[in-house]
Amino acid sequence: MSDLVAENPRPGTGTDTPVLARLSVLDRFLPVWILAAMALGLVLGRFVPGMDEALGAVEVGSVSLPIAIGLLLMMYPVLAKVRYSETGRIAADRRLMVASLVLNWLIGPALMFALAWLLLPDSPEYRTGLVIVGLARCIAMVLIWNDLSCGDREAAAVLVAINSVFQILAFAALGWFYLQVLPGWLGLGTTSAEFSVGAIVVSVLVFLGIPLLAGFLTRTLGERSRGRAWYEERFLPRIGPIALYGLLFTIVMLFALQGDAITSRPGDVARIALPLLAYFVIMFVGSFALGKAIGLSYAKTSTLSFTATGNNFELAIAVAIGTFGVTSGQALAGVVGPLIEVPVLVAFVYVALWAGRRFFPGDATVPTR
């Protein structure tokens, strides 16, 4: 990731160097390191006494402090690479904006609701946890997956910002609708849940607001003092590896915090994983096909797909624990989310790169081999 995220020529620059050839050994085997980080976290959480209590002792916005630090380190280099002067162009693309809003706030939650009831009809706690996951739209790791797939960085920044606003305004109302109103209309069981709007606001402000402001100021001041060439060719490659280290650290801490819950109930984890896997596949393939159908470039299509497919599992876990308790089935469903999402979305990075070459011939934003 350090090379791909930090030093990739922007899509459309015409470089003849294949993507894989521009990667270091560390970057090329990123899926291996991610799986190793997940395994290490699970082992620590399972076999180190008191690990989960220690990690959860201090929280920021209902999220463990070590995880919060990892998320901020992970997001800052990516947001420092965004050319903020180009975000107005992205916001003016009505096709992209409308497609993102529909996918994230209509289709995504509805699909997760349907899959949860279809595949877990006898598990109300797990169903509720999955519905909460479906409502928490991604604002963090999606920036990493988008950059790895050579998506449009400016578009990702704009869509993530929009998701953040909608998360603050709509999360509680949508939770009430999907847990009480819609099941009642359909003659299904309902769930009563109180969501802390304040906790959601704090989560968004911390995990998007801080790195976004830092990235904006870094680019603005860096370009003003040393110029764009120095900033993009000298400075960004230096801070790029921080994103990789932040990602791996976050994964280790996340799974260490919840390792015992995951490893102690493998059968339940498998049941929860099935609707999650179906959700990620349907959302990604459907979003990618929609982007192609409405005439978006490869870069914007990739961005649309990852921002629609990923979920803010940090927020989902925090809401589930805060509402139903740390040992609840709802919390376990939230914890299983990243267990499935992380390796699946890494795989989708390679799928996106392949699909770009296959279905977007002649598109200048498609990366080379």
Short mmCIF file of C-alpha atoms in Angstrom, two decimals:
data_model
loop_
_atom_site.label_atom_id
_atom_site.label_comp_id
_atom_site.label_asym_id
_atom_site.label_seq_id
_atom_site.Cartn_x
_atom_site.Cartn_y
_atom_site.Cartn_z
CA MET A 1 0.00 0.00 0.00
CA SER A 2 2.83 2.40 0.72
CA ASP A 3 3.70 2.57 -2.96
CA LEU A 4 0.24 2.14 -4.39
CA VAL A 5 -1.44 4.63 -2.10
CA ALA A 6 1.33 7.18 -1.94
CA GLU A 7 3.16 7.04 -5.24
CA ASN A 8 0.70 5.81 -7.83
CA PRO A 9 0.44 8.14 -10.78
CA ARG A 10 -3.10 9.39 -10.90
CA PRO A 11 -5.43 7.52 -13.27
CA GLY A 12 -5.17 8.82 -16.76
CA THR A 13 -1.53 9.95 -16.59
CA GLY A 14 -0.60 7.40 -19.22
CA THR A 15 2.12 5.58 -17.32
CA ASP A 16 3.28 2.37 -18.96
CA THR A 17 4.46 0.78 -15.72
CA PRO A 18 2.14 -2.03 -14.60
CA VAL A 19 0.40 -1.55 -11.26
CA LEU A 20 1.97 -4.63 -9.68
CA ALA A 21 5.43 -3.58 -10.83
CA ARG A 22 5.05 -0.34 -8.88
CA LEU A 23 4.39 -2.22 -5.63
CA SER A 24 6.93 -3.16 -3.02
CA VAL A 25 6.98 -6.71 -1.69
CA LEU A 26 5.10 -5.46 1.36
CA ASP A 27 2.36 -3.94 -0.79
CA ARG A 28 2.13 -6.84 -3.20
CA PHE A 29 1.29 -9.26 -0.40
CA LEU A 30 -1.10 -6.91 1.39
CA PRO A 31 -3.85 -9.61 1.69
CA VAL A 32 -1.34 -11.84 3.48
CA TRP A 33 -0.46 -9.12 5.98
CA ILE A 34 -4.13 -8.33 6.58
CA LEU A 35 -4.97 -11.97 7.25
CA ALA A 36 -1.92 -12.22 9.52
CA ALA A 37 -3.06 -9.10 11.41
CA MET A 38 -6.53 -10.59 11.83
CA ALA A 39 -5.06 -13.86 13.09
CA LEU A 40 -2.70 -12.08 15.50
CA GLY A 41 -5.56 -10.02 16.90
CA LEU A 42 -7.73 -13.10 17.40
CA VAL A 43 -4.91 -14.92 19.18
CA LEU A 44 -4.22 -11.94 21.46
CA GLY A 45 -7.89 -11.51 22.28
CA ARG A 46 -8.38 -15.19 22.94
CA PHE A 47 -5.28 -16.13 24.89
CA VAL A 48 -4.01 -12.96 26.59
CA PRO A 49 -6.00 -12.47 29.80
CA GLY A 50 -7.56 -9.05 30.20
CA MET A 51 -6.61 -7.88 26.71
CA ASP A 52 -10.13 -6.85 25.74
CA GLU A 53 -10.68 -4.99 29.03
CA ALA A 54 -7.36 -3.17 28.68
CA LEU A 55 -8.04 -2.11 25.11
CA GLY A 56 -11.54 -0.95 25.93
CA ALA A 57 -10.57 0.93 29.08
CA VAL A 58 -10.29 4.29 27.29
CA GLU A 59 -12.67 5.24 24.50
CA VAL A 60 -13.03 8.03 21.95
CA GLY A 61 -16.55 8.44 20.62
CA SER A 62 -17.51 4.97 21.97
CA VAL A 63 -14.53 3.41 20.15
CA SER A 64 -11.46 1.98 21.88
CA LEU A 65 -8.60 4.51 22.01
CA PRO A 66 -6.03 2.21 20.29
CA ILE A 67 -8.49 1.59 17.46
CA ALA A 68 -9.20 5.30 17.23
CA ILE A 69 -5.48 6.04 16.90
CA GLY A 70 -5.13 3.39 14.19
CA LEU A 71 -8.07 4.80 12.24
CA LEU A 72 -6.69 8.34 12.35
CA LEU A 73 -3.25 7.17 11.22
CA MET A 74 -4.83 5.12 8.46
CA MET A 75 -7.01 7.91 7.06
CA TYR A 76 -4.68 10.91 7.28
CA PRO A 77 -2.26 10.03 4.41
CA VAL A 78 -5.16 9.18 2.10
CA LEU A 79 -6.96 12.44 2.82
CA ALA A 80 -3.70 14.37 2.48
CA LYS A 81 -3.52 13.14 -1.13
CA VAL A 82 -6.94 14.47 -2.11
CA ARG A 83 -6.86 17.46 -4.45
CA TYR A 84 -9.52 19.48 -2.68
CA SER A 85 -9.67 22.05 -5.45
CA GLU A 86 -11.30 19.37 -7.62
CA THR A 87 -14.11 18.40 -5.23
CA GLY A 88 -16.49 20.94 -6.77
CA ARG A 89 -16.23 19.07 -10.06
CA ILE A 90 -17.18 15.84 -8.30
CA ALA A 91 -20.11 17.36 -6.43
CA ALA A 92 -21.50 18.64 -9.75
CA ASP A 93 -21.71 15.09 -11.14
CA ARG A 94 -25.39 14.38 -10.54
CA ARG A 95 -25.18 10.81 -11.79
CA LEU A 96 -22.55 9.93 -9.22
CA MET A 97 -24.24 11.81 -6.39
CA VAL A 98 -27.71 10.36 -6.97
CA ALA A 99 -26.38 6.83 -7.51
CA SER A 100 -24.38 7.01 -4.28
CA LEU A 101 -27.31 8.29 -2.22
CA VAL A 102 -29.66 5.62 -3.59
CA LEU A 103 -27.18 2.79 -3.07
CA ASN A 104 -26.09 3.86 0.41
CA TRP A 105 -29.33 4.99 1.98
CA LEU A 106 -32.06 3.09 0.15
CA ILE A 107 -30.73 -0.12 -1.38
CA GLY A 108 -27.98 -0.97 1.14
CA PRO A 109 -30.08 -0.91 4.33
CA ALA A 110 -33.03 -2.58 2.59
CA LEU A 111 -30.81 -5.37 1.22
CA MET A 112 -29.26 -6.06 4.62
CA PHE A 113 -32.72 -6.11 6.22
CA ALA A 114 -33.94 -8.62 3.62
CA LEU A 115 -30.89 -10.88 3.92
CA ALA A 116 -30.99 -10.81 7.73
CA TRP A 117 -34.63 -11.92 7.82
CA LEU A 118 -34.16 -14.45 5.00
CA LEU A 119 -31.07 -16.18 6.41
CA LEU A 120 -31.51 -15.63 10.17
CA PRO A 121 -35.27 -15.94 10.73
CA ASP A 122 -34.79 -17.60 14.14
CA SER A 123 -32.07 -15.28 15.49
CA PRO A 124 -33.53 -11.88 16.40
CA GLU A 125 -30.36 -10.64 18.11
CA TYR A 126 -28.12 -11.39 15.14
CA ARG A 127 -30.72 -9.95 12.76
CA THR A 128 -30.79 -6.71 14.67
CA GLY A 129 -27.00 -6.53 14.71
CA LEU A 130 -26.87 -6.99 10.94
CA VAL A 131 -29.49 -4.29 10.39
CA ILE A 132 -27.34 -1.90 12.43
CA VAL A 133 -24.31 -2.84 10.30
CA GLY A 134 -26.33 -2.12 7.16
CA LEU A 135 -27.24 1.35 8.42
CA ALA A 136 -23.64 2.32 9.27
CA ARG A 137 -22.24 3.50 5.95
CA CYS A 138 -18.48 3.46 5.55
CA ILE A 139 -16.43 6.60 6.22
CA ALA A 140 -13.00 5.15 7.01
CA MET A 141 -11.45 2.06 5.44
CA VAL A 142 -13.28 2.68 2.15
CA LEU A 143 -10.66 5.34 1.42
CA ILE A 144 -7.96 2.68 1.53
CA TRP A 145 -9.82 0.25 -0.74
CA ASN A 146 -10.65 3.08 -3.16
CA ASP A 147 -7.01 4.13 -3.40
CA LEU A 148 -5.82 0.56 -3.91
CA SER A 149 -8.25 0.13 -6.80
CA CYS A 150 -7.09 3.44 -8.35
CA GLY A 151 -10.48 5.01 -7.82
CA ASP A 152 -11.17 8.74 -7.86
CA ARG A 153 -9.74 10.18 -4.63
CA GLU A 154 -11.69 13.43 -4.82
CA ALA A 155 -14.94 11.55 -5.47
CA ALA A 156 -14.26 9.27 -2.50
CA ALA A 157 -13.69 12.28 -0.23
CA VAL A 158 -16.95 13.90 -1.34
CA LEU A 159 -19.03 10.70 -1.04
CA VAL A 160 -17.58 9.91 2.39
CA ALA A 161 -18.43 13.43 3.55
CA ILE A 162 -22.00 13.03 2.29
CA ASN A 163 -22.30 9.66 4.04
CA SER A 164 -21.10 11.30 7.24
CA VAL A 165 -23.77 13.98 7.10
CA PHE A 166 -26.51 11.46 6.36
CA GLN A 167 -25.18 9.23 9.15
CA ILE A 168 -25.70 12.02 11.65
CA LEU A 169 -29.12 13.00 10.31
CA ALA A 170 -30.65 9.64 9.39
CA PHE A 171 -29.09 6.80 11.39
CA ALA A 172 -31.48 6.91 14.34
CA ALA A 173 -34.56 7.40 12.15
CA LEU A 174 -33.61 4.57 9.83
CA GLY A 175 -32.89 2.31 12.80
CA TRP A 176 -36.39 3.00 14.12
CA PHE A 177 -37.86 2.33 10.66
CA TYR A 178 -36.05 -0.97 9.99
CA LEU A 179 -36.33 -2.36 13.52
CA GLN A 180 -39.88 -1.33 14.36
CA VAL A 181 -41.93 0.21 11.55
CA LEU A 182 -41.12 -2.01 8.56
CA PRO A 183 -41.25 -5.32 10.51
CA GLY A 184 -44.62 -4.23 11.90
CA TRP A 185 -45.94 -3.53 8.41
CA LEU A 186 -44.77 -6.98 7.28
CA GLY A 187 -46.14 -8.80 10.31
CA LEU A 188 -42.65 -9.64 11.61
CA GLY A 189 -41.13 -9.27 15.05
CA THR A 190 -40.04 -5.79 16.09
CA THR A 191 -37.04 -4.62 18.11
CA SER A 192 -36.94 -1.63 20.42
CA ALA A 193 -33.67 0.29 20.34
CA GLU A 194 -32.52 3.73 21.46
CA PHE A 195 -29.64 5.16 19.49
CA SER A 196 -27.43 7.91 20.87
CA VAL A 197 -27.35 10.61 18.22
CA GLY A 198 -24.64 12.36 20.22
CA ALA A 199 -22.37 9.30 20.04
CA ILE A 200 -22.89 9.11 16.27
CA VAL A 201 -22.01 12.79 15.87
CA VAL A 202 -18.85 12.39 17.94
CA SER A 203 -17.83 9.30 15.97
CA VAL A 204 -18.19 11.10 12.63
CA LEU A 205 -16.44 14.27 13.82
CA VAL A 206 -13.51 12.34 15.26
CA PHE A 207 -12.93 9.68 12.63
CA LEU A 208 -13.64 11.81 9.58
CA GLY A 209 -13.39 15.41 10.78
CA ILE A 210 -9.91 15.25 12.33
CA PRO A 211 -8.07 13.46 9.47
CA LEU A 212 -10.04 15.44 6.87
CA LEU A 213 -9.01 18.76 8.43
CA ALA A 214 -5.44 17.56 8.84
CA GLY A 215 -5.29 16.37 5.23
CA PHE A 216 -6.76 19.60 3.90
CA LEU A 217 -4.38 21.79 5.89
CA THR A 218 -1.39 19.64 4.97
CA ARG A 219 -2.08 19.93 1.24
CA THR A 220 -2.99 23.62 1.37
CA LEU A 221 0.03 24.67 3.41
CA GLY A 222 2.39 22.23 1.68
CA GLU A 223 1.52 23.39 -1.82
CA ARG A 224 1.56 27.02 -0.76
CA SER A 225 5.04 26.79 0.75
CA ARG A 226 6.81 24.28 -1.53
CA GLY A 227 4.60 23.80 -4.60
CA ARG A 228 2.47 20.90 -5.89
CA ALA A 229 5.38 19.04 -7.49
CA TRP A 230 7.31 18.84 -4.24
CA TYR A 231 4.17 17.97 -2.28
CA GLU A 232 3.07 15.09 -4.51
CA GLU A 233 6.49 13.77 -5.55
CA ARG A 234 8.45 14.19 -2.32
CA PHE A 235 6.15 14.63 0.66
CA LEU A 236 3.31 12.18 -0.09
CA PRO A 237 5.63 9.19 -0.66
CA ARG A 238 7.12 9.81 2.78
CA ILE A 239 3.81 9.71 4.66
CA GLY A 240 2.19 7.02 2.47
CA PRO A 241 3.39 4.01 4.50
CA ILE A 242 1.64 5.41 7.57
CA ALA A 243 -1.69 4.38 6.03
CA LEU A 244 -0.55 0.76 5.77
CA TYR A 245 0.77 0.66 9.30
CA GLY A 246 -2.40 2.30 10.60
CA LEU A 247 -4.56 -0.22 8.75
CA LEU A 248 -2.69 -3.26 10.08
CA PHE A 249 -2.54 -1.82 13.61
CA THR A 250 -6.29 -1.12 13.53
CA ILE A 251 -7.05 -4.66 12.41
CA VAL A 252 -4.89 -6.20 15.14
CA MET A 253 -6.47 -4.02 17.84
CA LEU A 254 -10.02 -4.57 16.57
CA PHE A 255 -9.74 -8.33 16.55
CA ALA A 256 -7.83 -8.40 19.84
CA LEU A 257 -10.69 -6.45 21.42
CA GLN A 258 -13.30 -8.90 20.12
CA GLY A 259 -11.19 -12.03 19.64
CA ASP A 260 -12.75 -14.03 22.45
CA ALA A 261 -16.29 -13.32 21.23
CA ILE A 262 -15.42 -14.49 17.72
CA THR A 263 -13.47 -17.63 18.63
CA SER A 264 -15.84 -18.81 21.36
CA ARG A 265 -18.88 -19.09 19.05
CA PRO A 266 -17.64 -20.35 15.66
CA GLY A 267 -21.03 -21.78 14.64
CA ASP A 268 -22.79 -18.48 15.24
CA VAL A 269 -20.02 -16.62 13.45
CA ALA A 270 -20.55 -18.81 10.38
CA ARG A 271 -24.30 -18.13 10.40
CA ILE A 272 -23.77 -14.38 10.66
CA ALA A 273 -21.08 -14.48 7.97
CA LEU A 274 -23.42 -15.87 5.29
CA PRO A 275 -25.76 -12.85 4.95
CA LEU A 276 -22.78 -10.51 5.26
CA LEU A 277 -20.95 -12.26 2.43
CA ALA A 278 -24.08 -12.19 0.26
CA TYR A 279 -24.54 -8.49 1.05
CA PHE A 280 -20.99 -7.51 0.07
CA VAL A 281 -21.08 -9.46 -3.19
CA ILE A 282 -24.49 -8.14 -4.26
CA MET A 283 -23.69 -4.54 -3.35
CA PHE A 284 -20.31 -4.50 -5.07
CA VAL A 285 -21.36 -6.24 -8.28
CA GLY A 286 -24.59 -4.24 -8.47
CA SER A 287 -22.85 -0.92 -7.82
CA PHE A 288 -20.14 -1.63 -10.37
CA ALA A 289 -22.74 -2.59 -12.98
CA LEU A 290 -24.75 0.55 -12.20
CA GLY A 291 -21.70 2.79 -12.58
CA LYS A 292 -20.96 1.25 -15.95
CA ALA A 293 -24.61 1.50 -17.04
CA ILE A 294 -24.96 5.22 -16.25
CA GLY A 295 -21.73 6.08 -18.05
CA LEU A 296 -19.32 6.76 -15.19
CA SER A 297 -15.59 6.38 -15.77
CA TYR A 298 -13.77 3.41 -14.29
CA ALA A 299 -12.31 5.54 -11.48
CA LYS A 300 -15.71 6.89 -10.43
CA THR A 301 -17.35 3.48 -10.84
CA SER A 302 -14.78 1.92 -8.54
CA THR A 303 -15.30 4.70 -6.00
CA LEU A 304 -19.06 4.31 -6.18
CA SER A 305 -18.78 0.56 -5.66
CA PHE A 306 -16.50 0.66 -2.63
CA THR A 307 -18.33 3.51 -0.90
CA ALA A 308 -21.63 1.66 -1.38
CA THR A 309 -20.29 -1.75 -0.30
CA GLY A 310 -18.24 -0.89 2.78
CA ASN A 311 -19.73 -0.32 6.22
CA ASN A 312 -18.69 1.74 9.23
CA PHE A 313 -18.23 -1.28 11.47
CA GLU A 314 -16.61 0.86 14.18
CA LEU A 315 -19.86 2.78 14.57
CA ALA A 316 -21.99 -0.37 14.23
CA ILE A 317 -20.06 -2.13 17.00
CA ALA A 318 -20.19 0.93 19.24
CA VAL A 319 -23.95 1.34 18.75
CA ALA A 320 -24.63 -2.37 19.30
CA ILE A 321 -22.54 -2.50 22.48
CA GLY A 322 -23.93 0.77 23.81
CA THR A 323 -27.53 -0.25 23.14
CA PHE A 324 -27.59 -3.99 23.82
CA GLY A 325 -24.41 -4.74 25.80
CA VAL A 326 -20.94 -6.06 25.07
CA THR A 327 -21.96 -9.74 25.36
CA SER A 328 -25.11 -9.41 23.24
CA GLY A 329 -25.79 -11.17 19.96
CA GLN A 330 -26.17 -7.77 18.35
CA ALA A 331 -22.61 -6.88 19.35
CA LEU A 332 -21.30 -10.21 18.01
CA ALA A 333 -22.97 -9.54 14.65
CA GLY A 334 -21.22 -6.18 14.52
CA VAL A 335 -17.88 -7.77 15.36
CA VAL A 336 -18.23 -10.39 12.61
CA GLY A 337 -18.72 -7.53 10.12
CA PRO A 338 -15.02 -6.62 9.72
CA LEU A 339 -14.04 -10.30 9.96
CA ILE A 340 -15.83 -10.78 6.63
CA GLU A 341 -15.58 -7.29 5.15
CA VAL A 342 -11.82 -6.79 5.33
CA PRO A 343 -10.68 -9.83 3.29
CA VAL A 344 -13.67 -9.60 0.94
CA LEU A 345 -13.06 -5.96 0.05
CA VAL A 346 -9.35 -6.62 -0.42
CA ALA A 347 -10.39 -9.29 -2.93
CA PHE A 348 -12.73 -6.77 -4.58
CA VAL A 349 -9.75 -4.47 -5.17
CA TYR A 350 -8.33 -7.09 -7.53
CA VAL A 351 -11.78 -7.69 -9.03
CA ALA A 352 -12.16 -3.98 -9.73
CA LEU A 353 -8.74 -3.74 -11.40
CA TRP A 354 -9.58 -6.75 -13.58
CA ALA A 355 -13.07 -5.46 -14.42
CA GLY A 356 -11.67 -2.05 -15.34
CA ARG A 357 -9.47 -3.56 -18.04
CA ARG A 358 -12.23 -5.90 -19.17
CA PHE A 359 -15.26 -3.60 -19.27
CA PHE A 360 -13.80 -0.09 -19.70
CA PRO A 361 -11.71 -0.33 -22.89
CA GLY A 362 -10.15 2.98 -23.84
CA ASP A 363 -10.96 4.59 -20.48
CA ALA A 364 -8.07 6.82 -19.48
CA THR A 365 -8.73 6.24 -15.76
CA VAL A 366 -8.15 2.48 -15.99
CA PRO A 367 -4.75 1.59 -14.49
CA THR A 368 -2.30 -0.36 -16.63
CA ARG A 369 -1.64 -4.07 -16.14
#
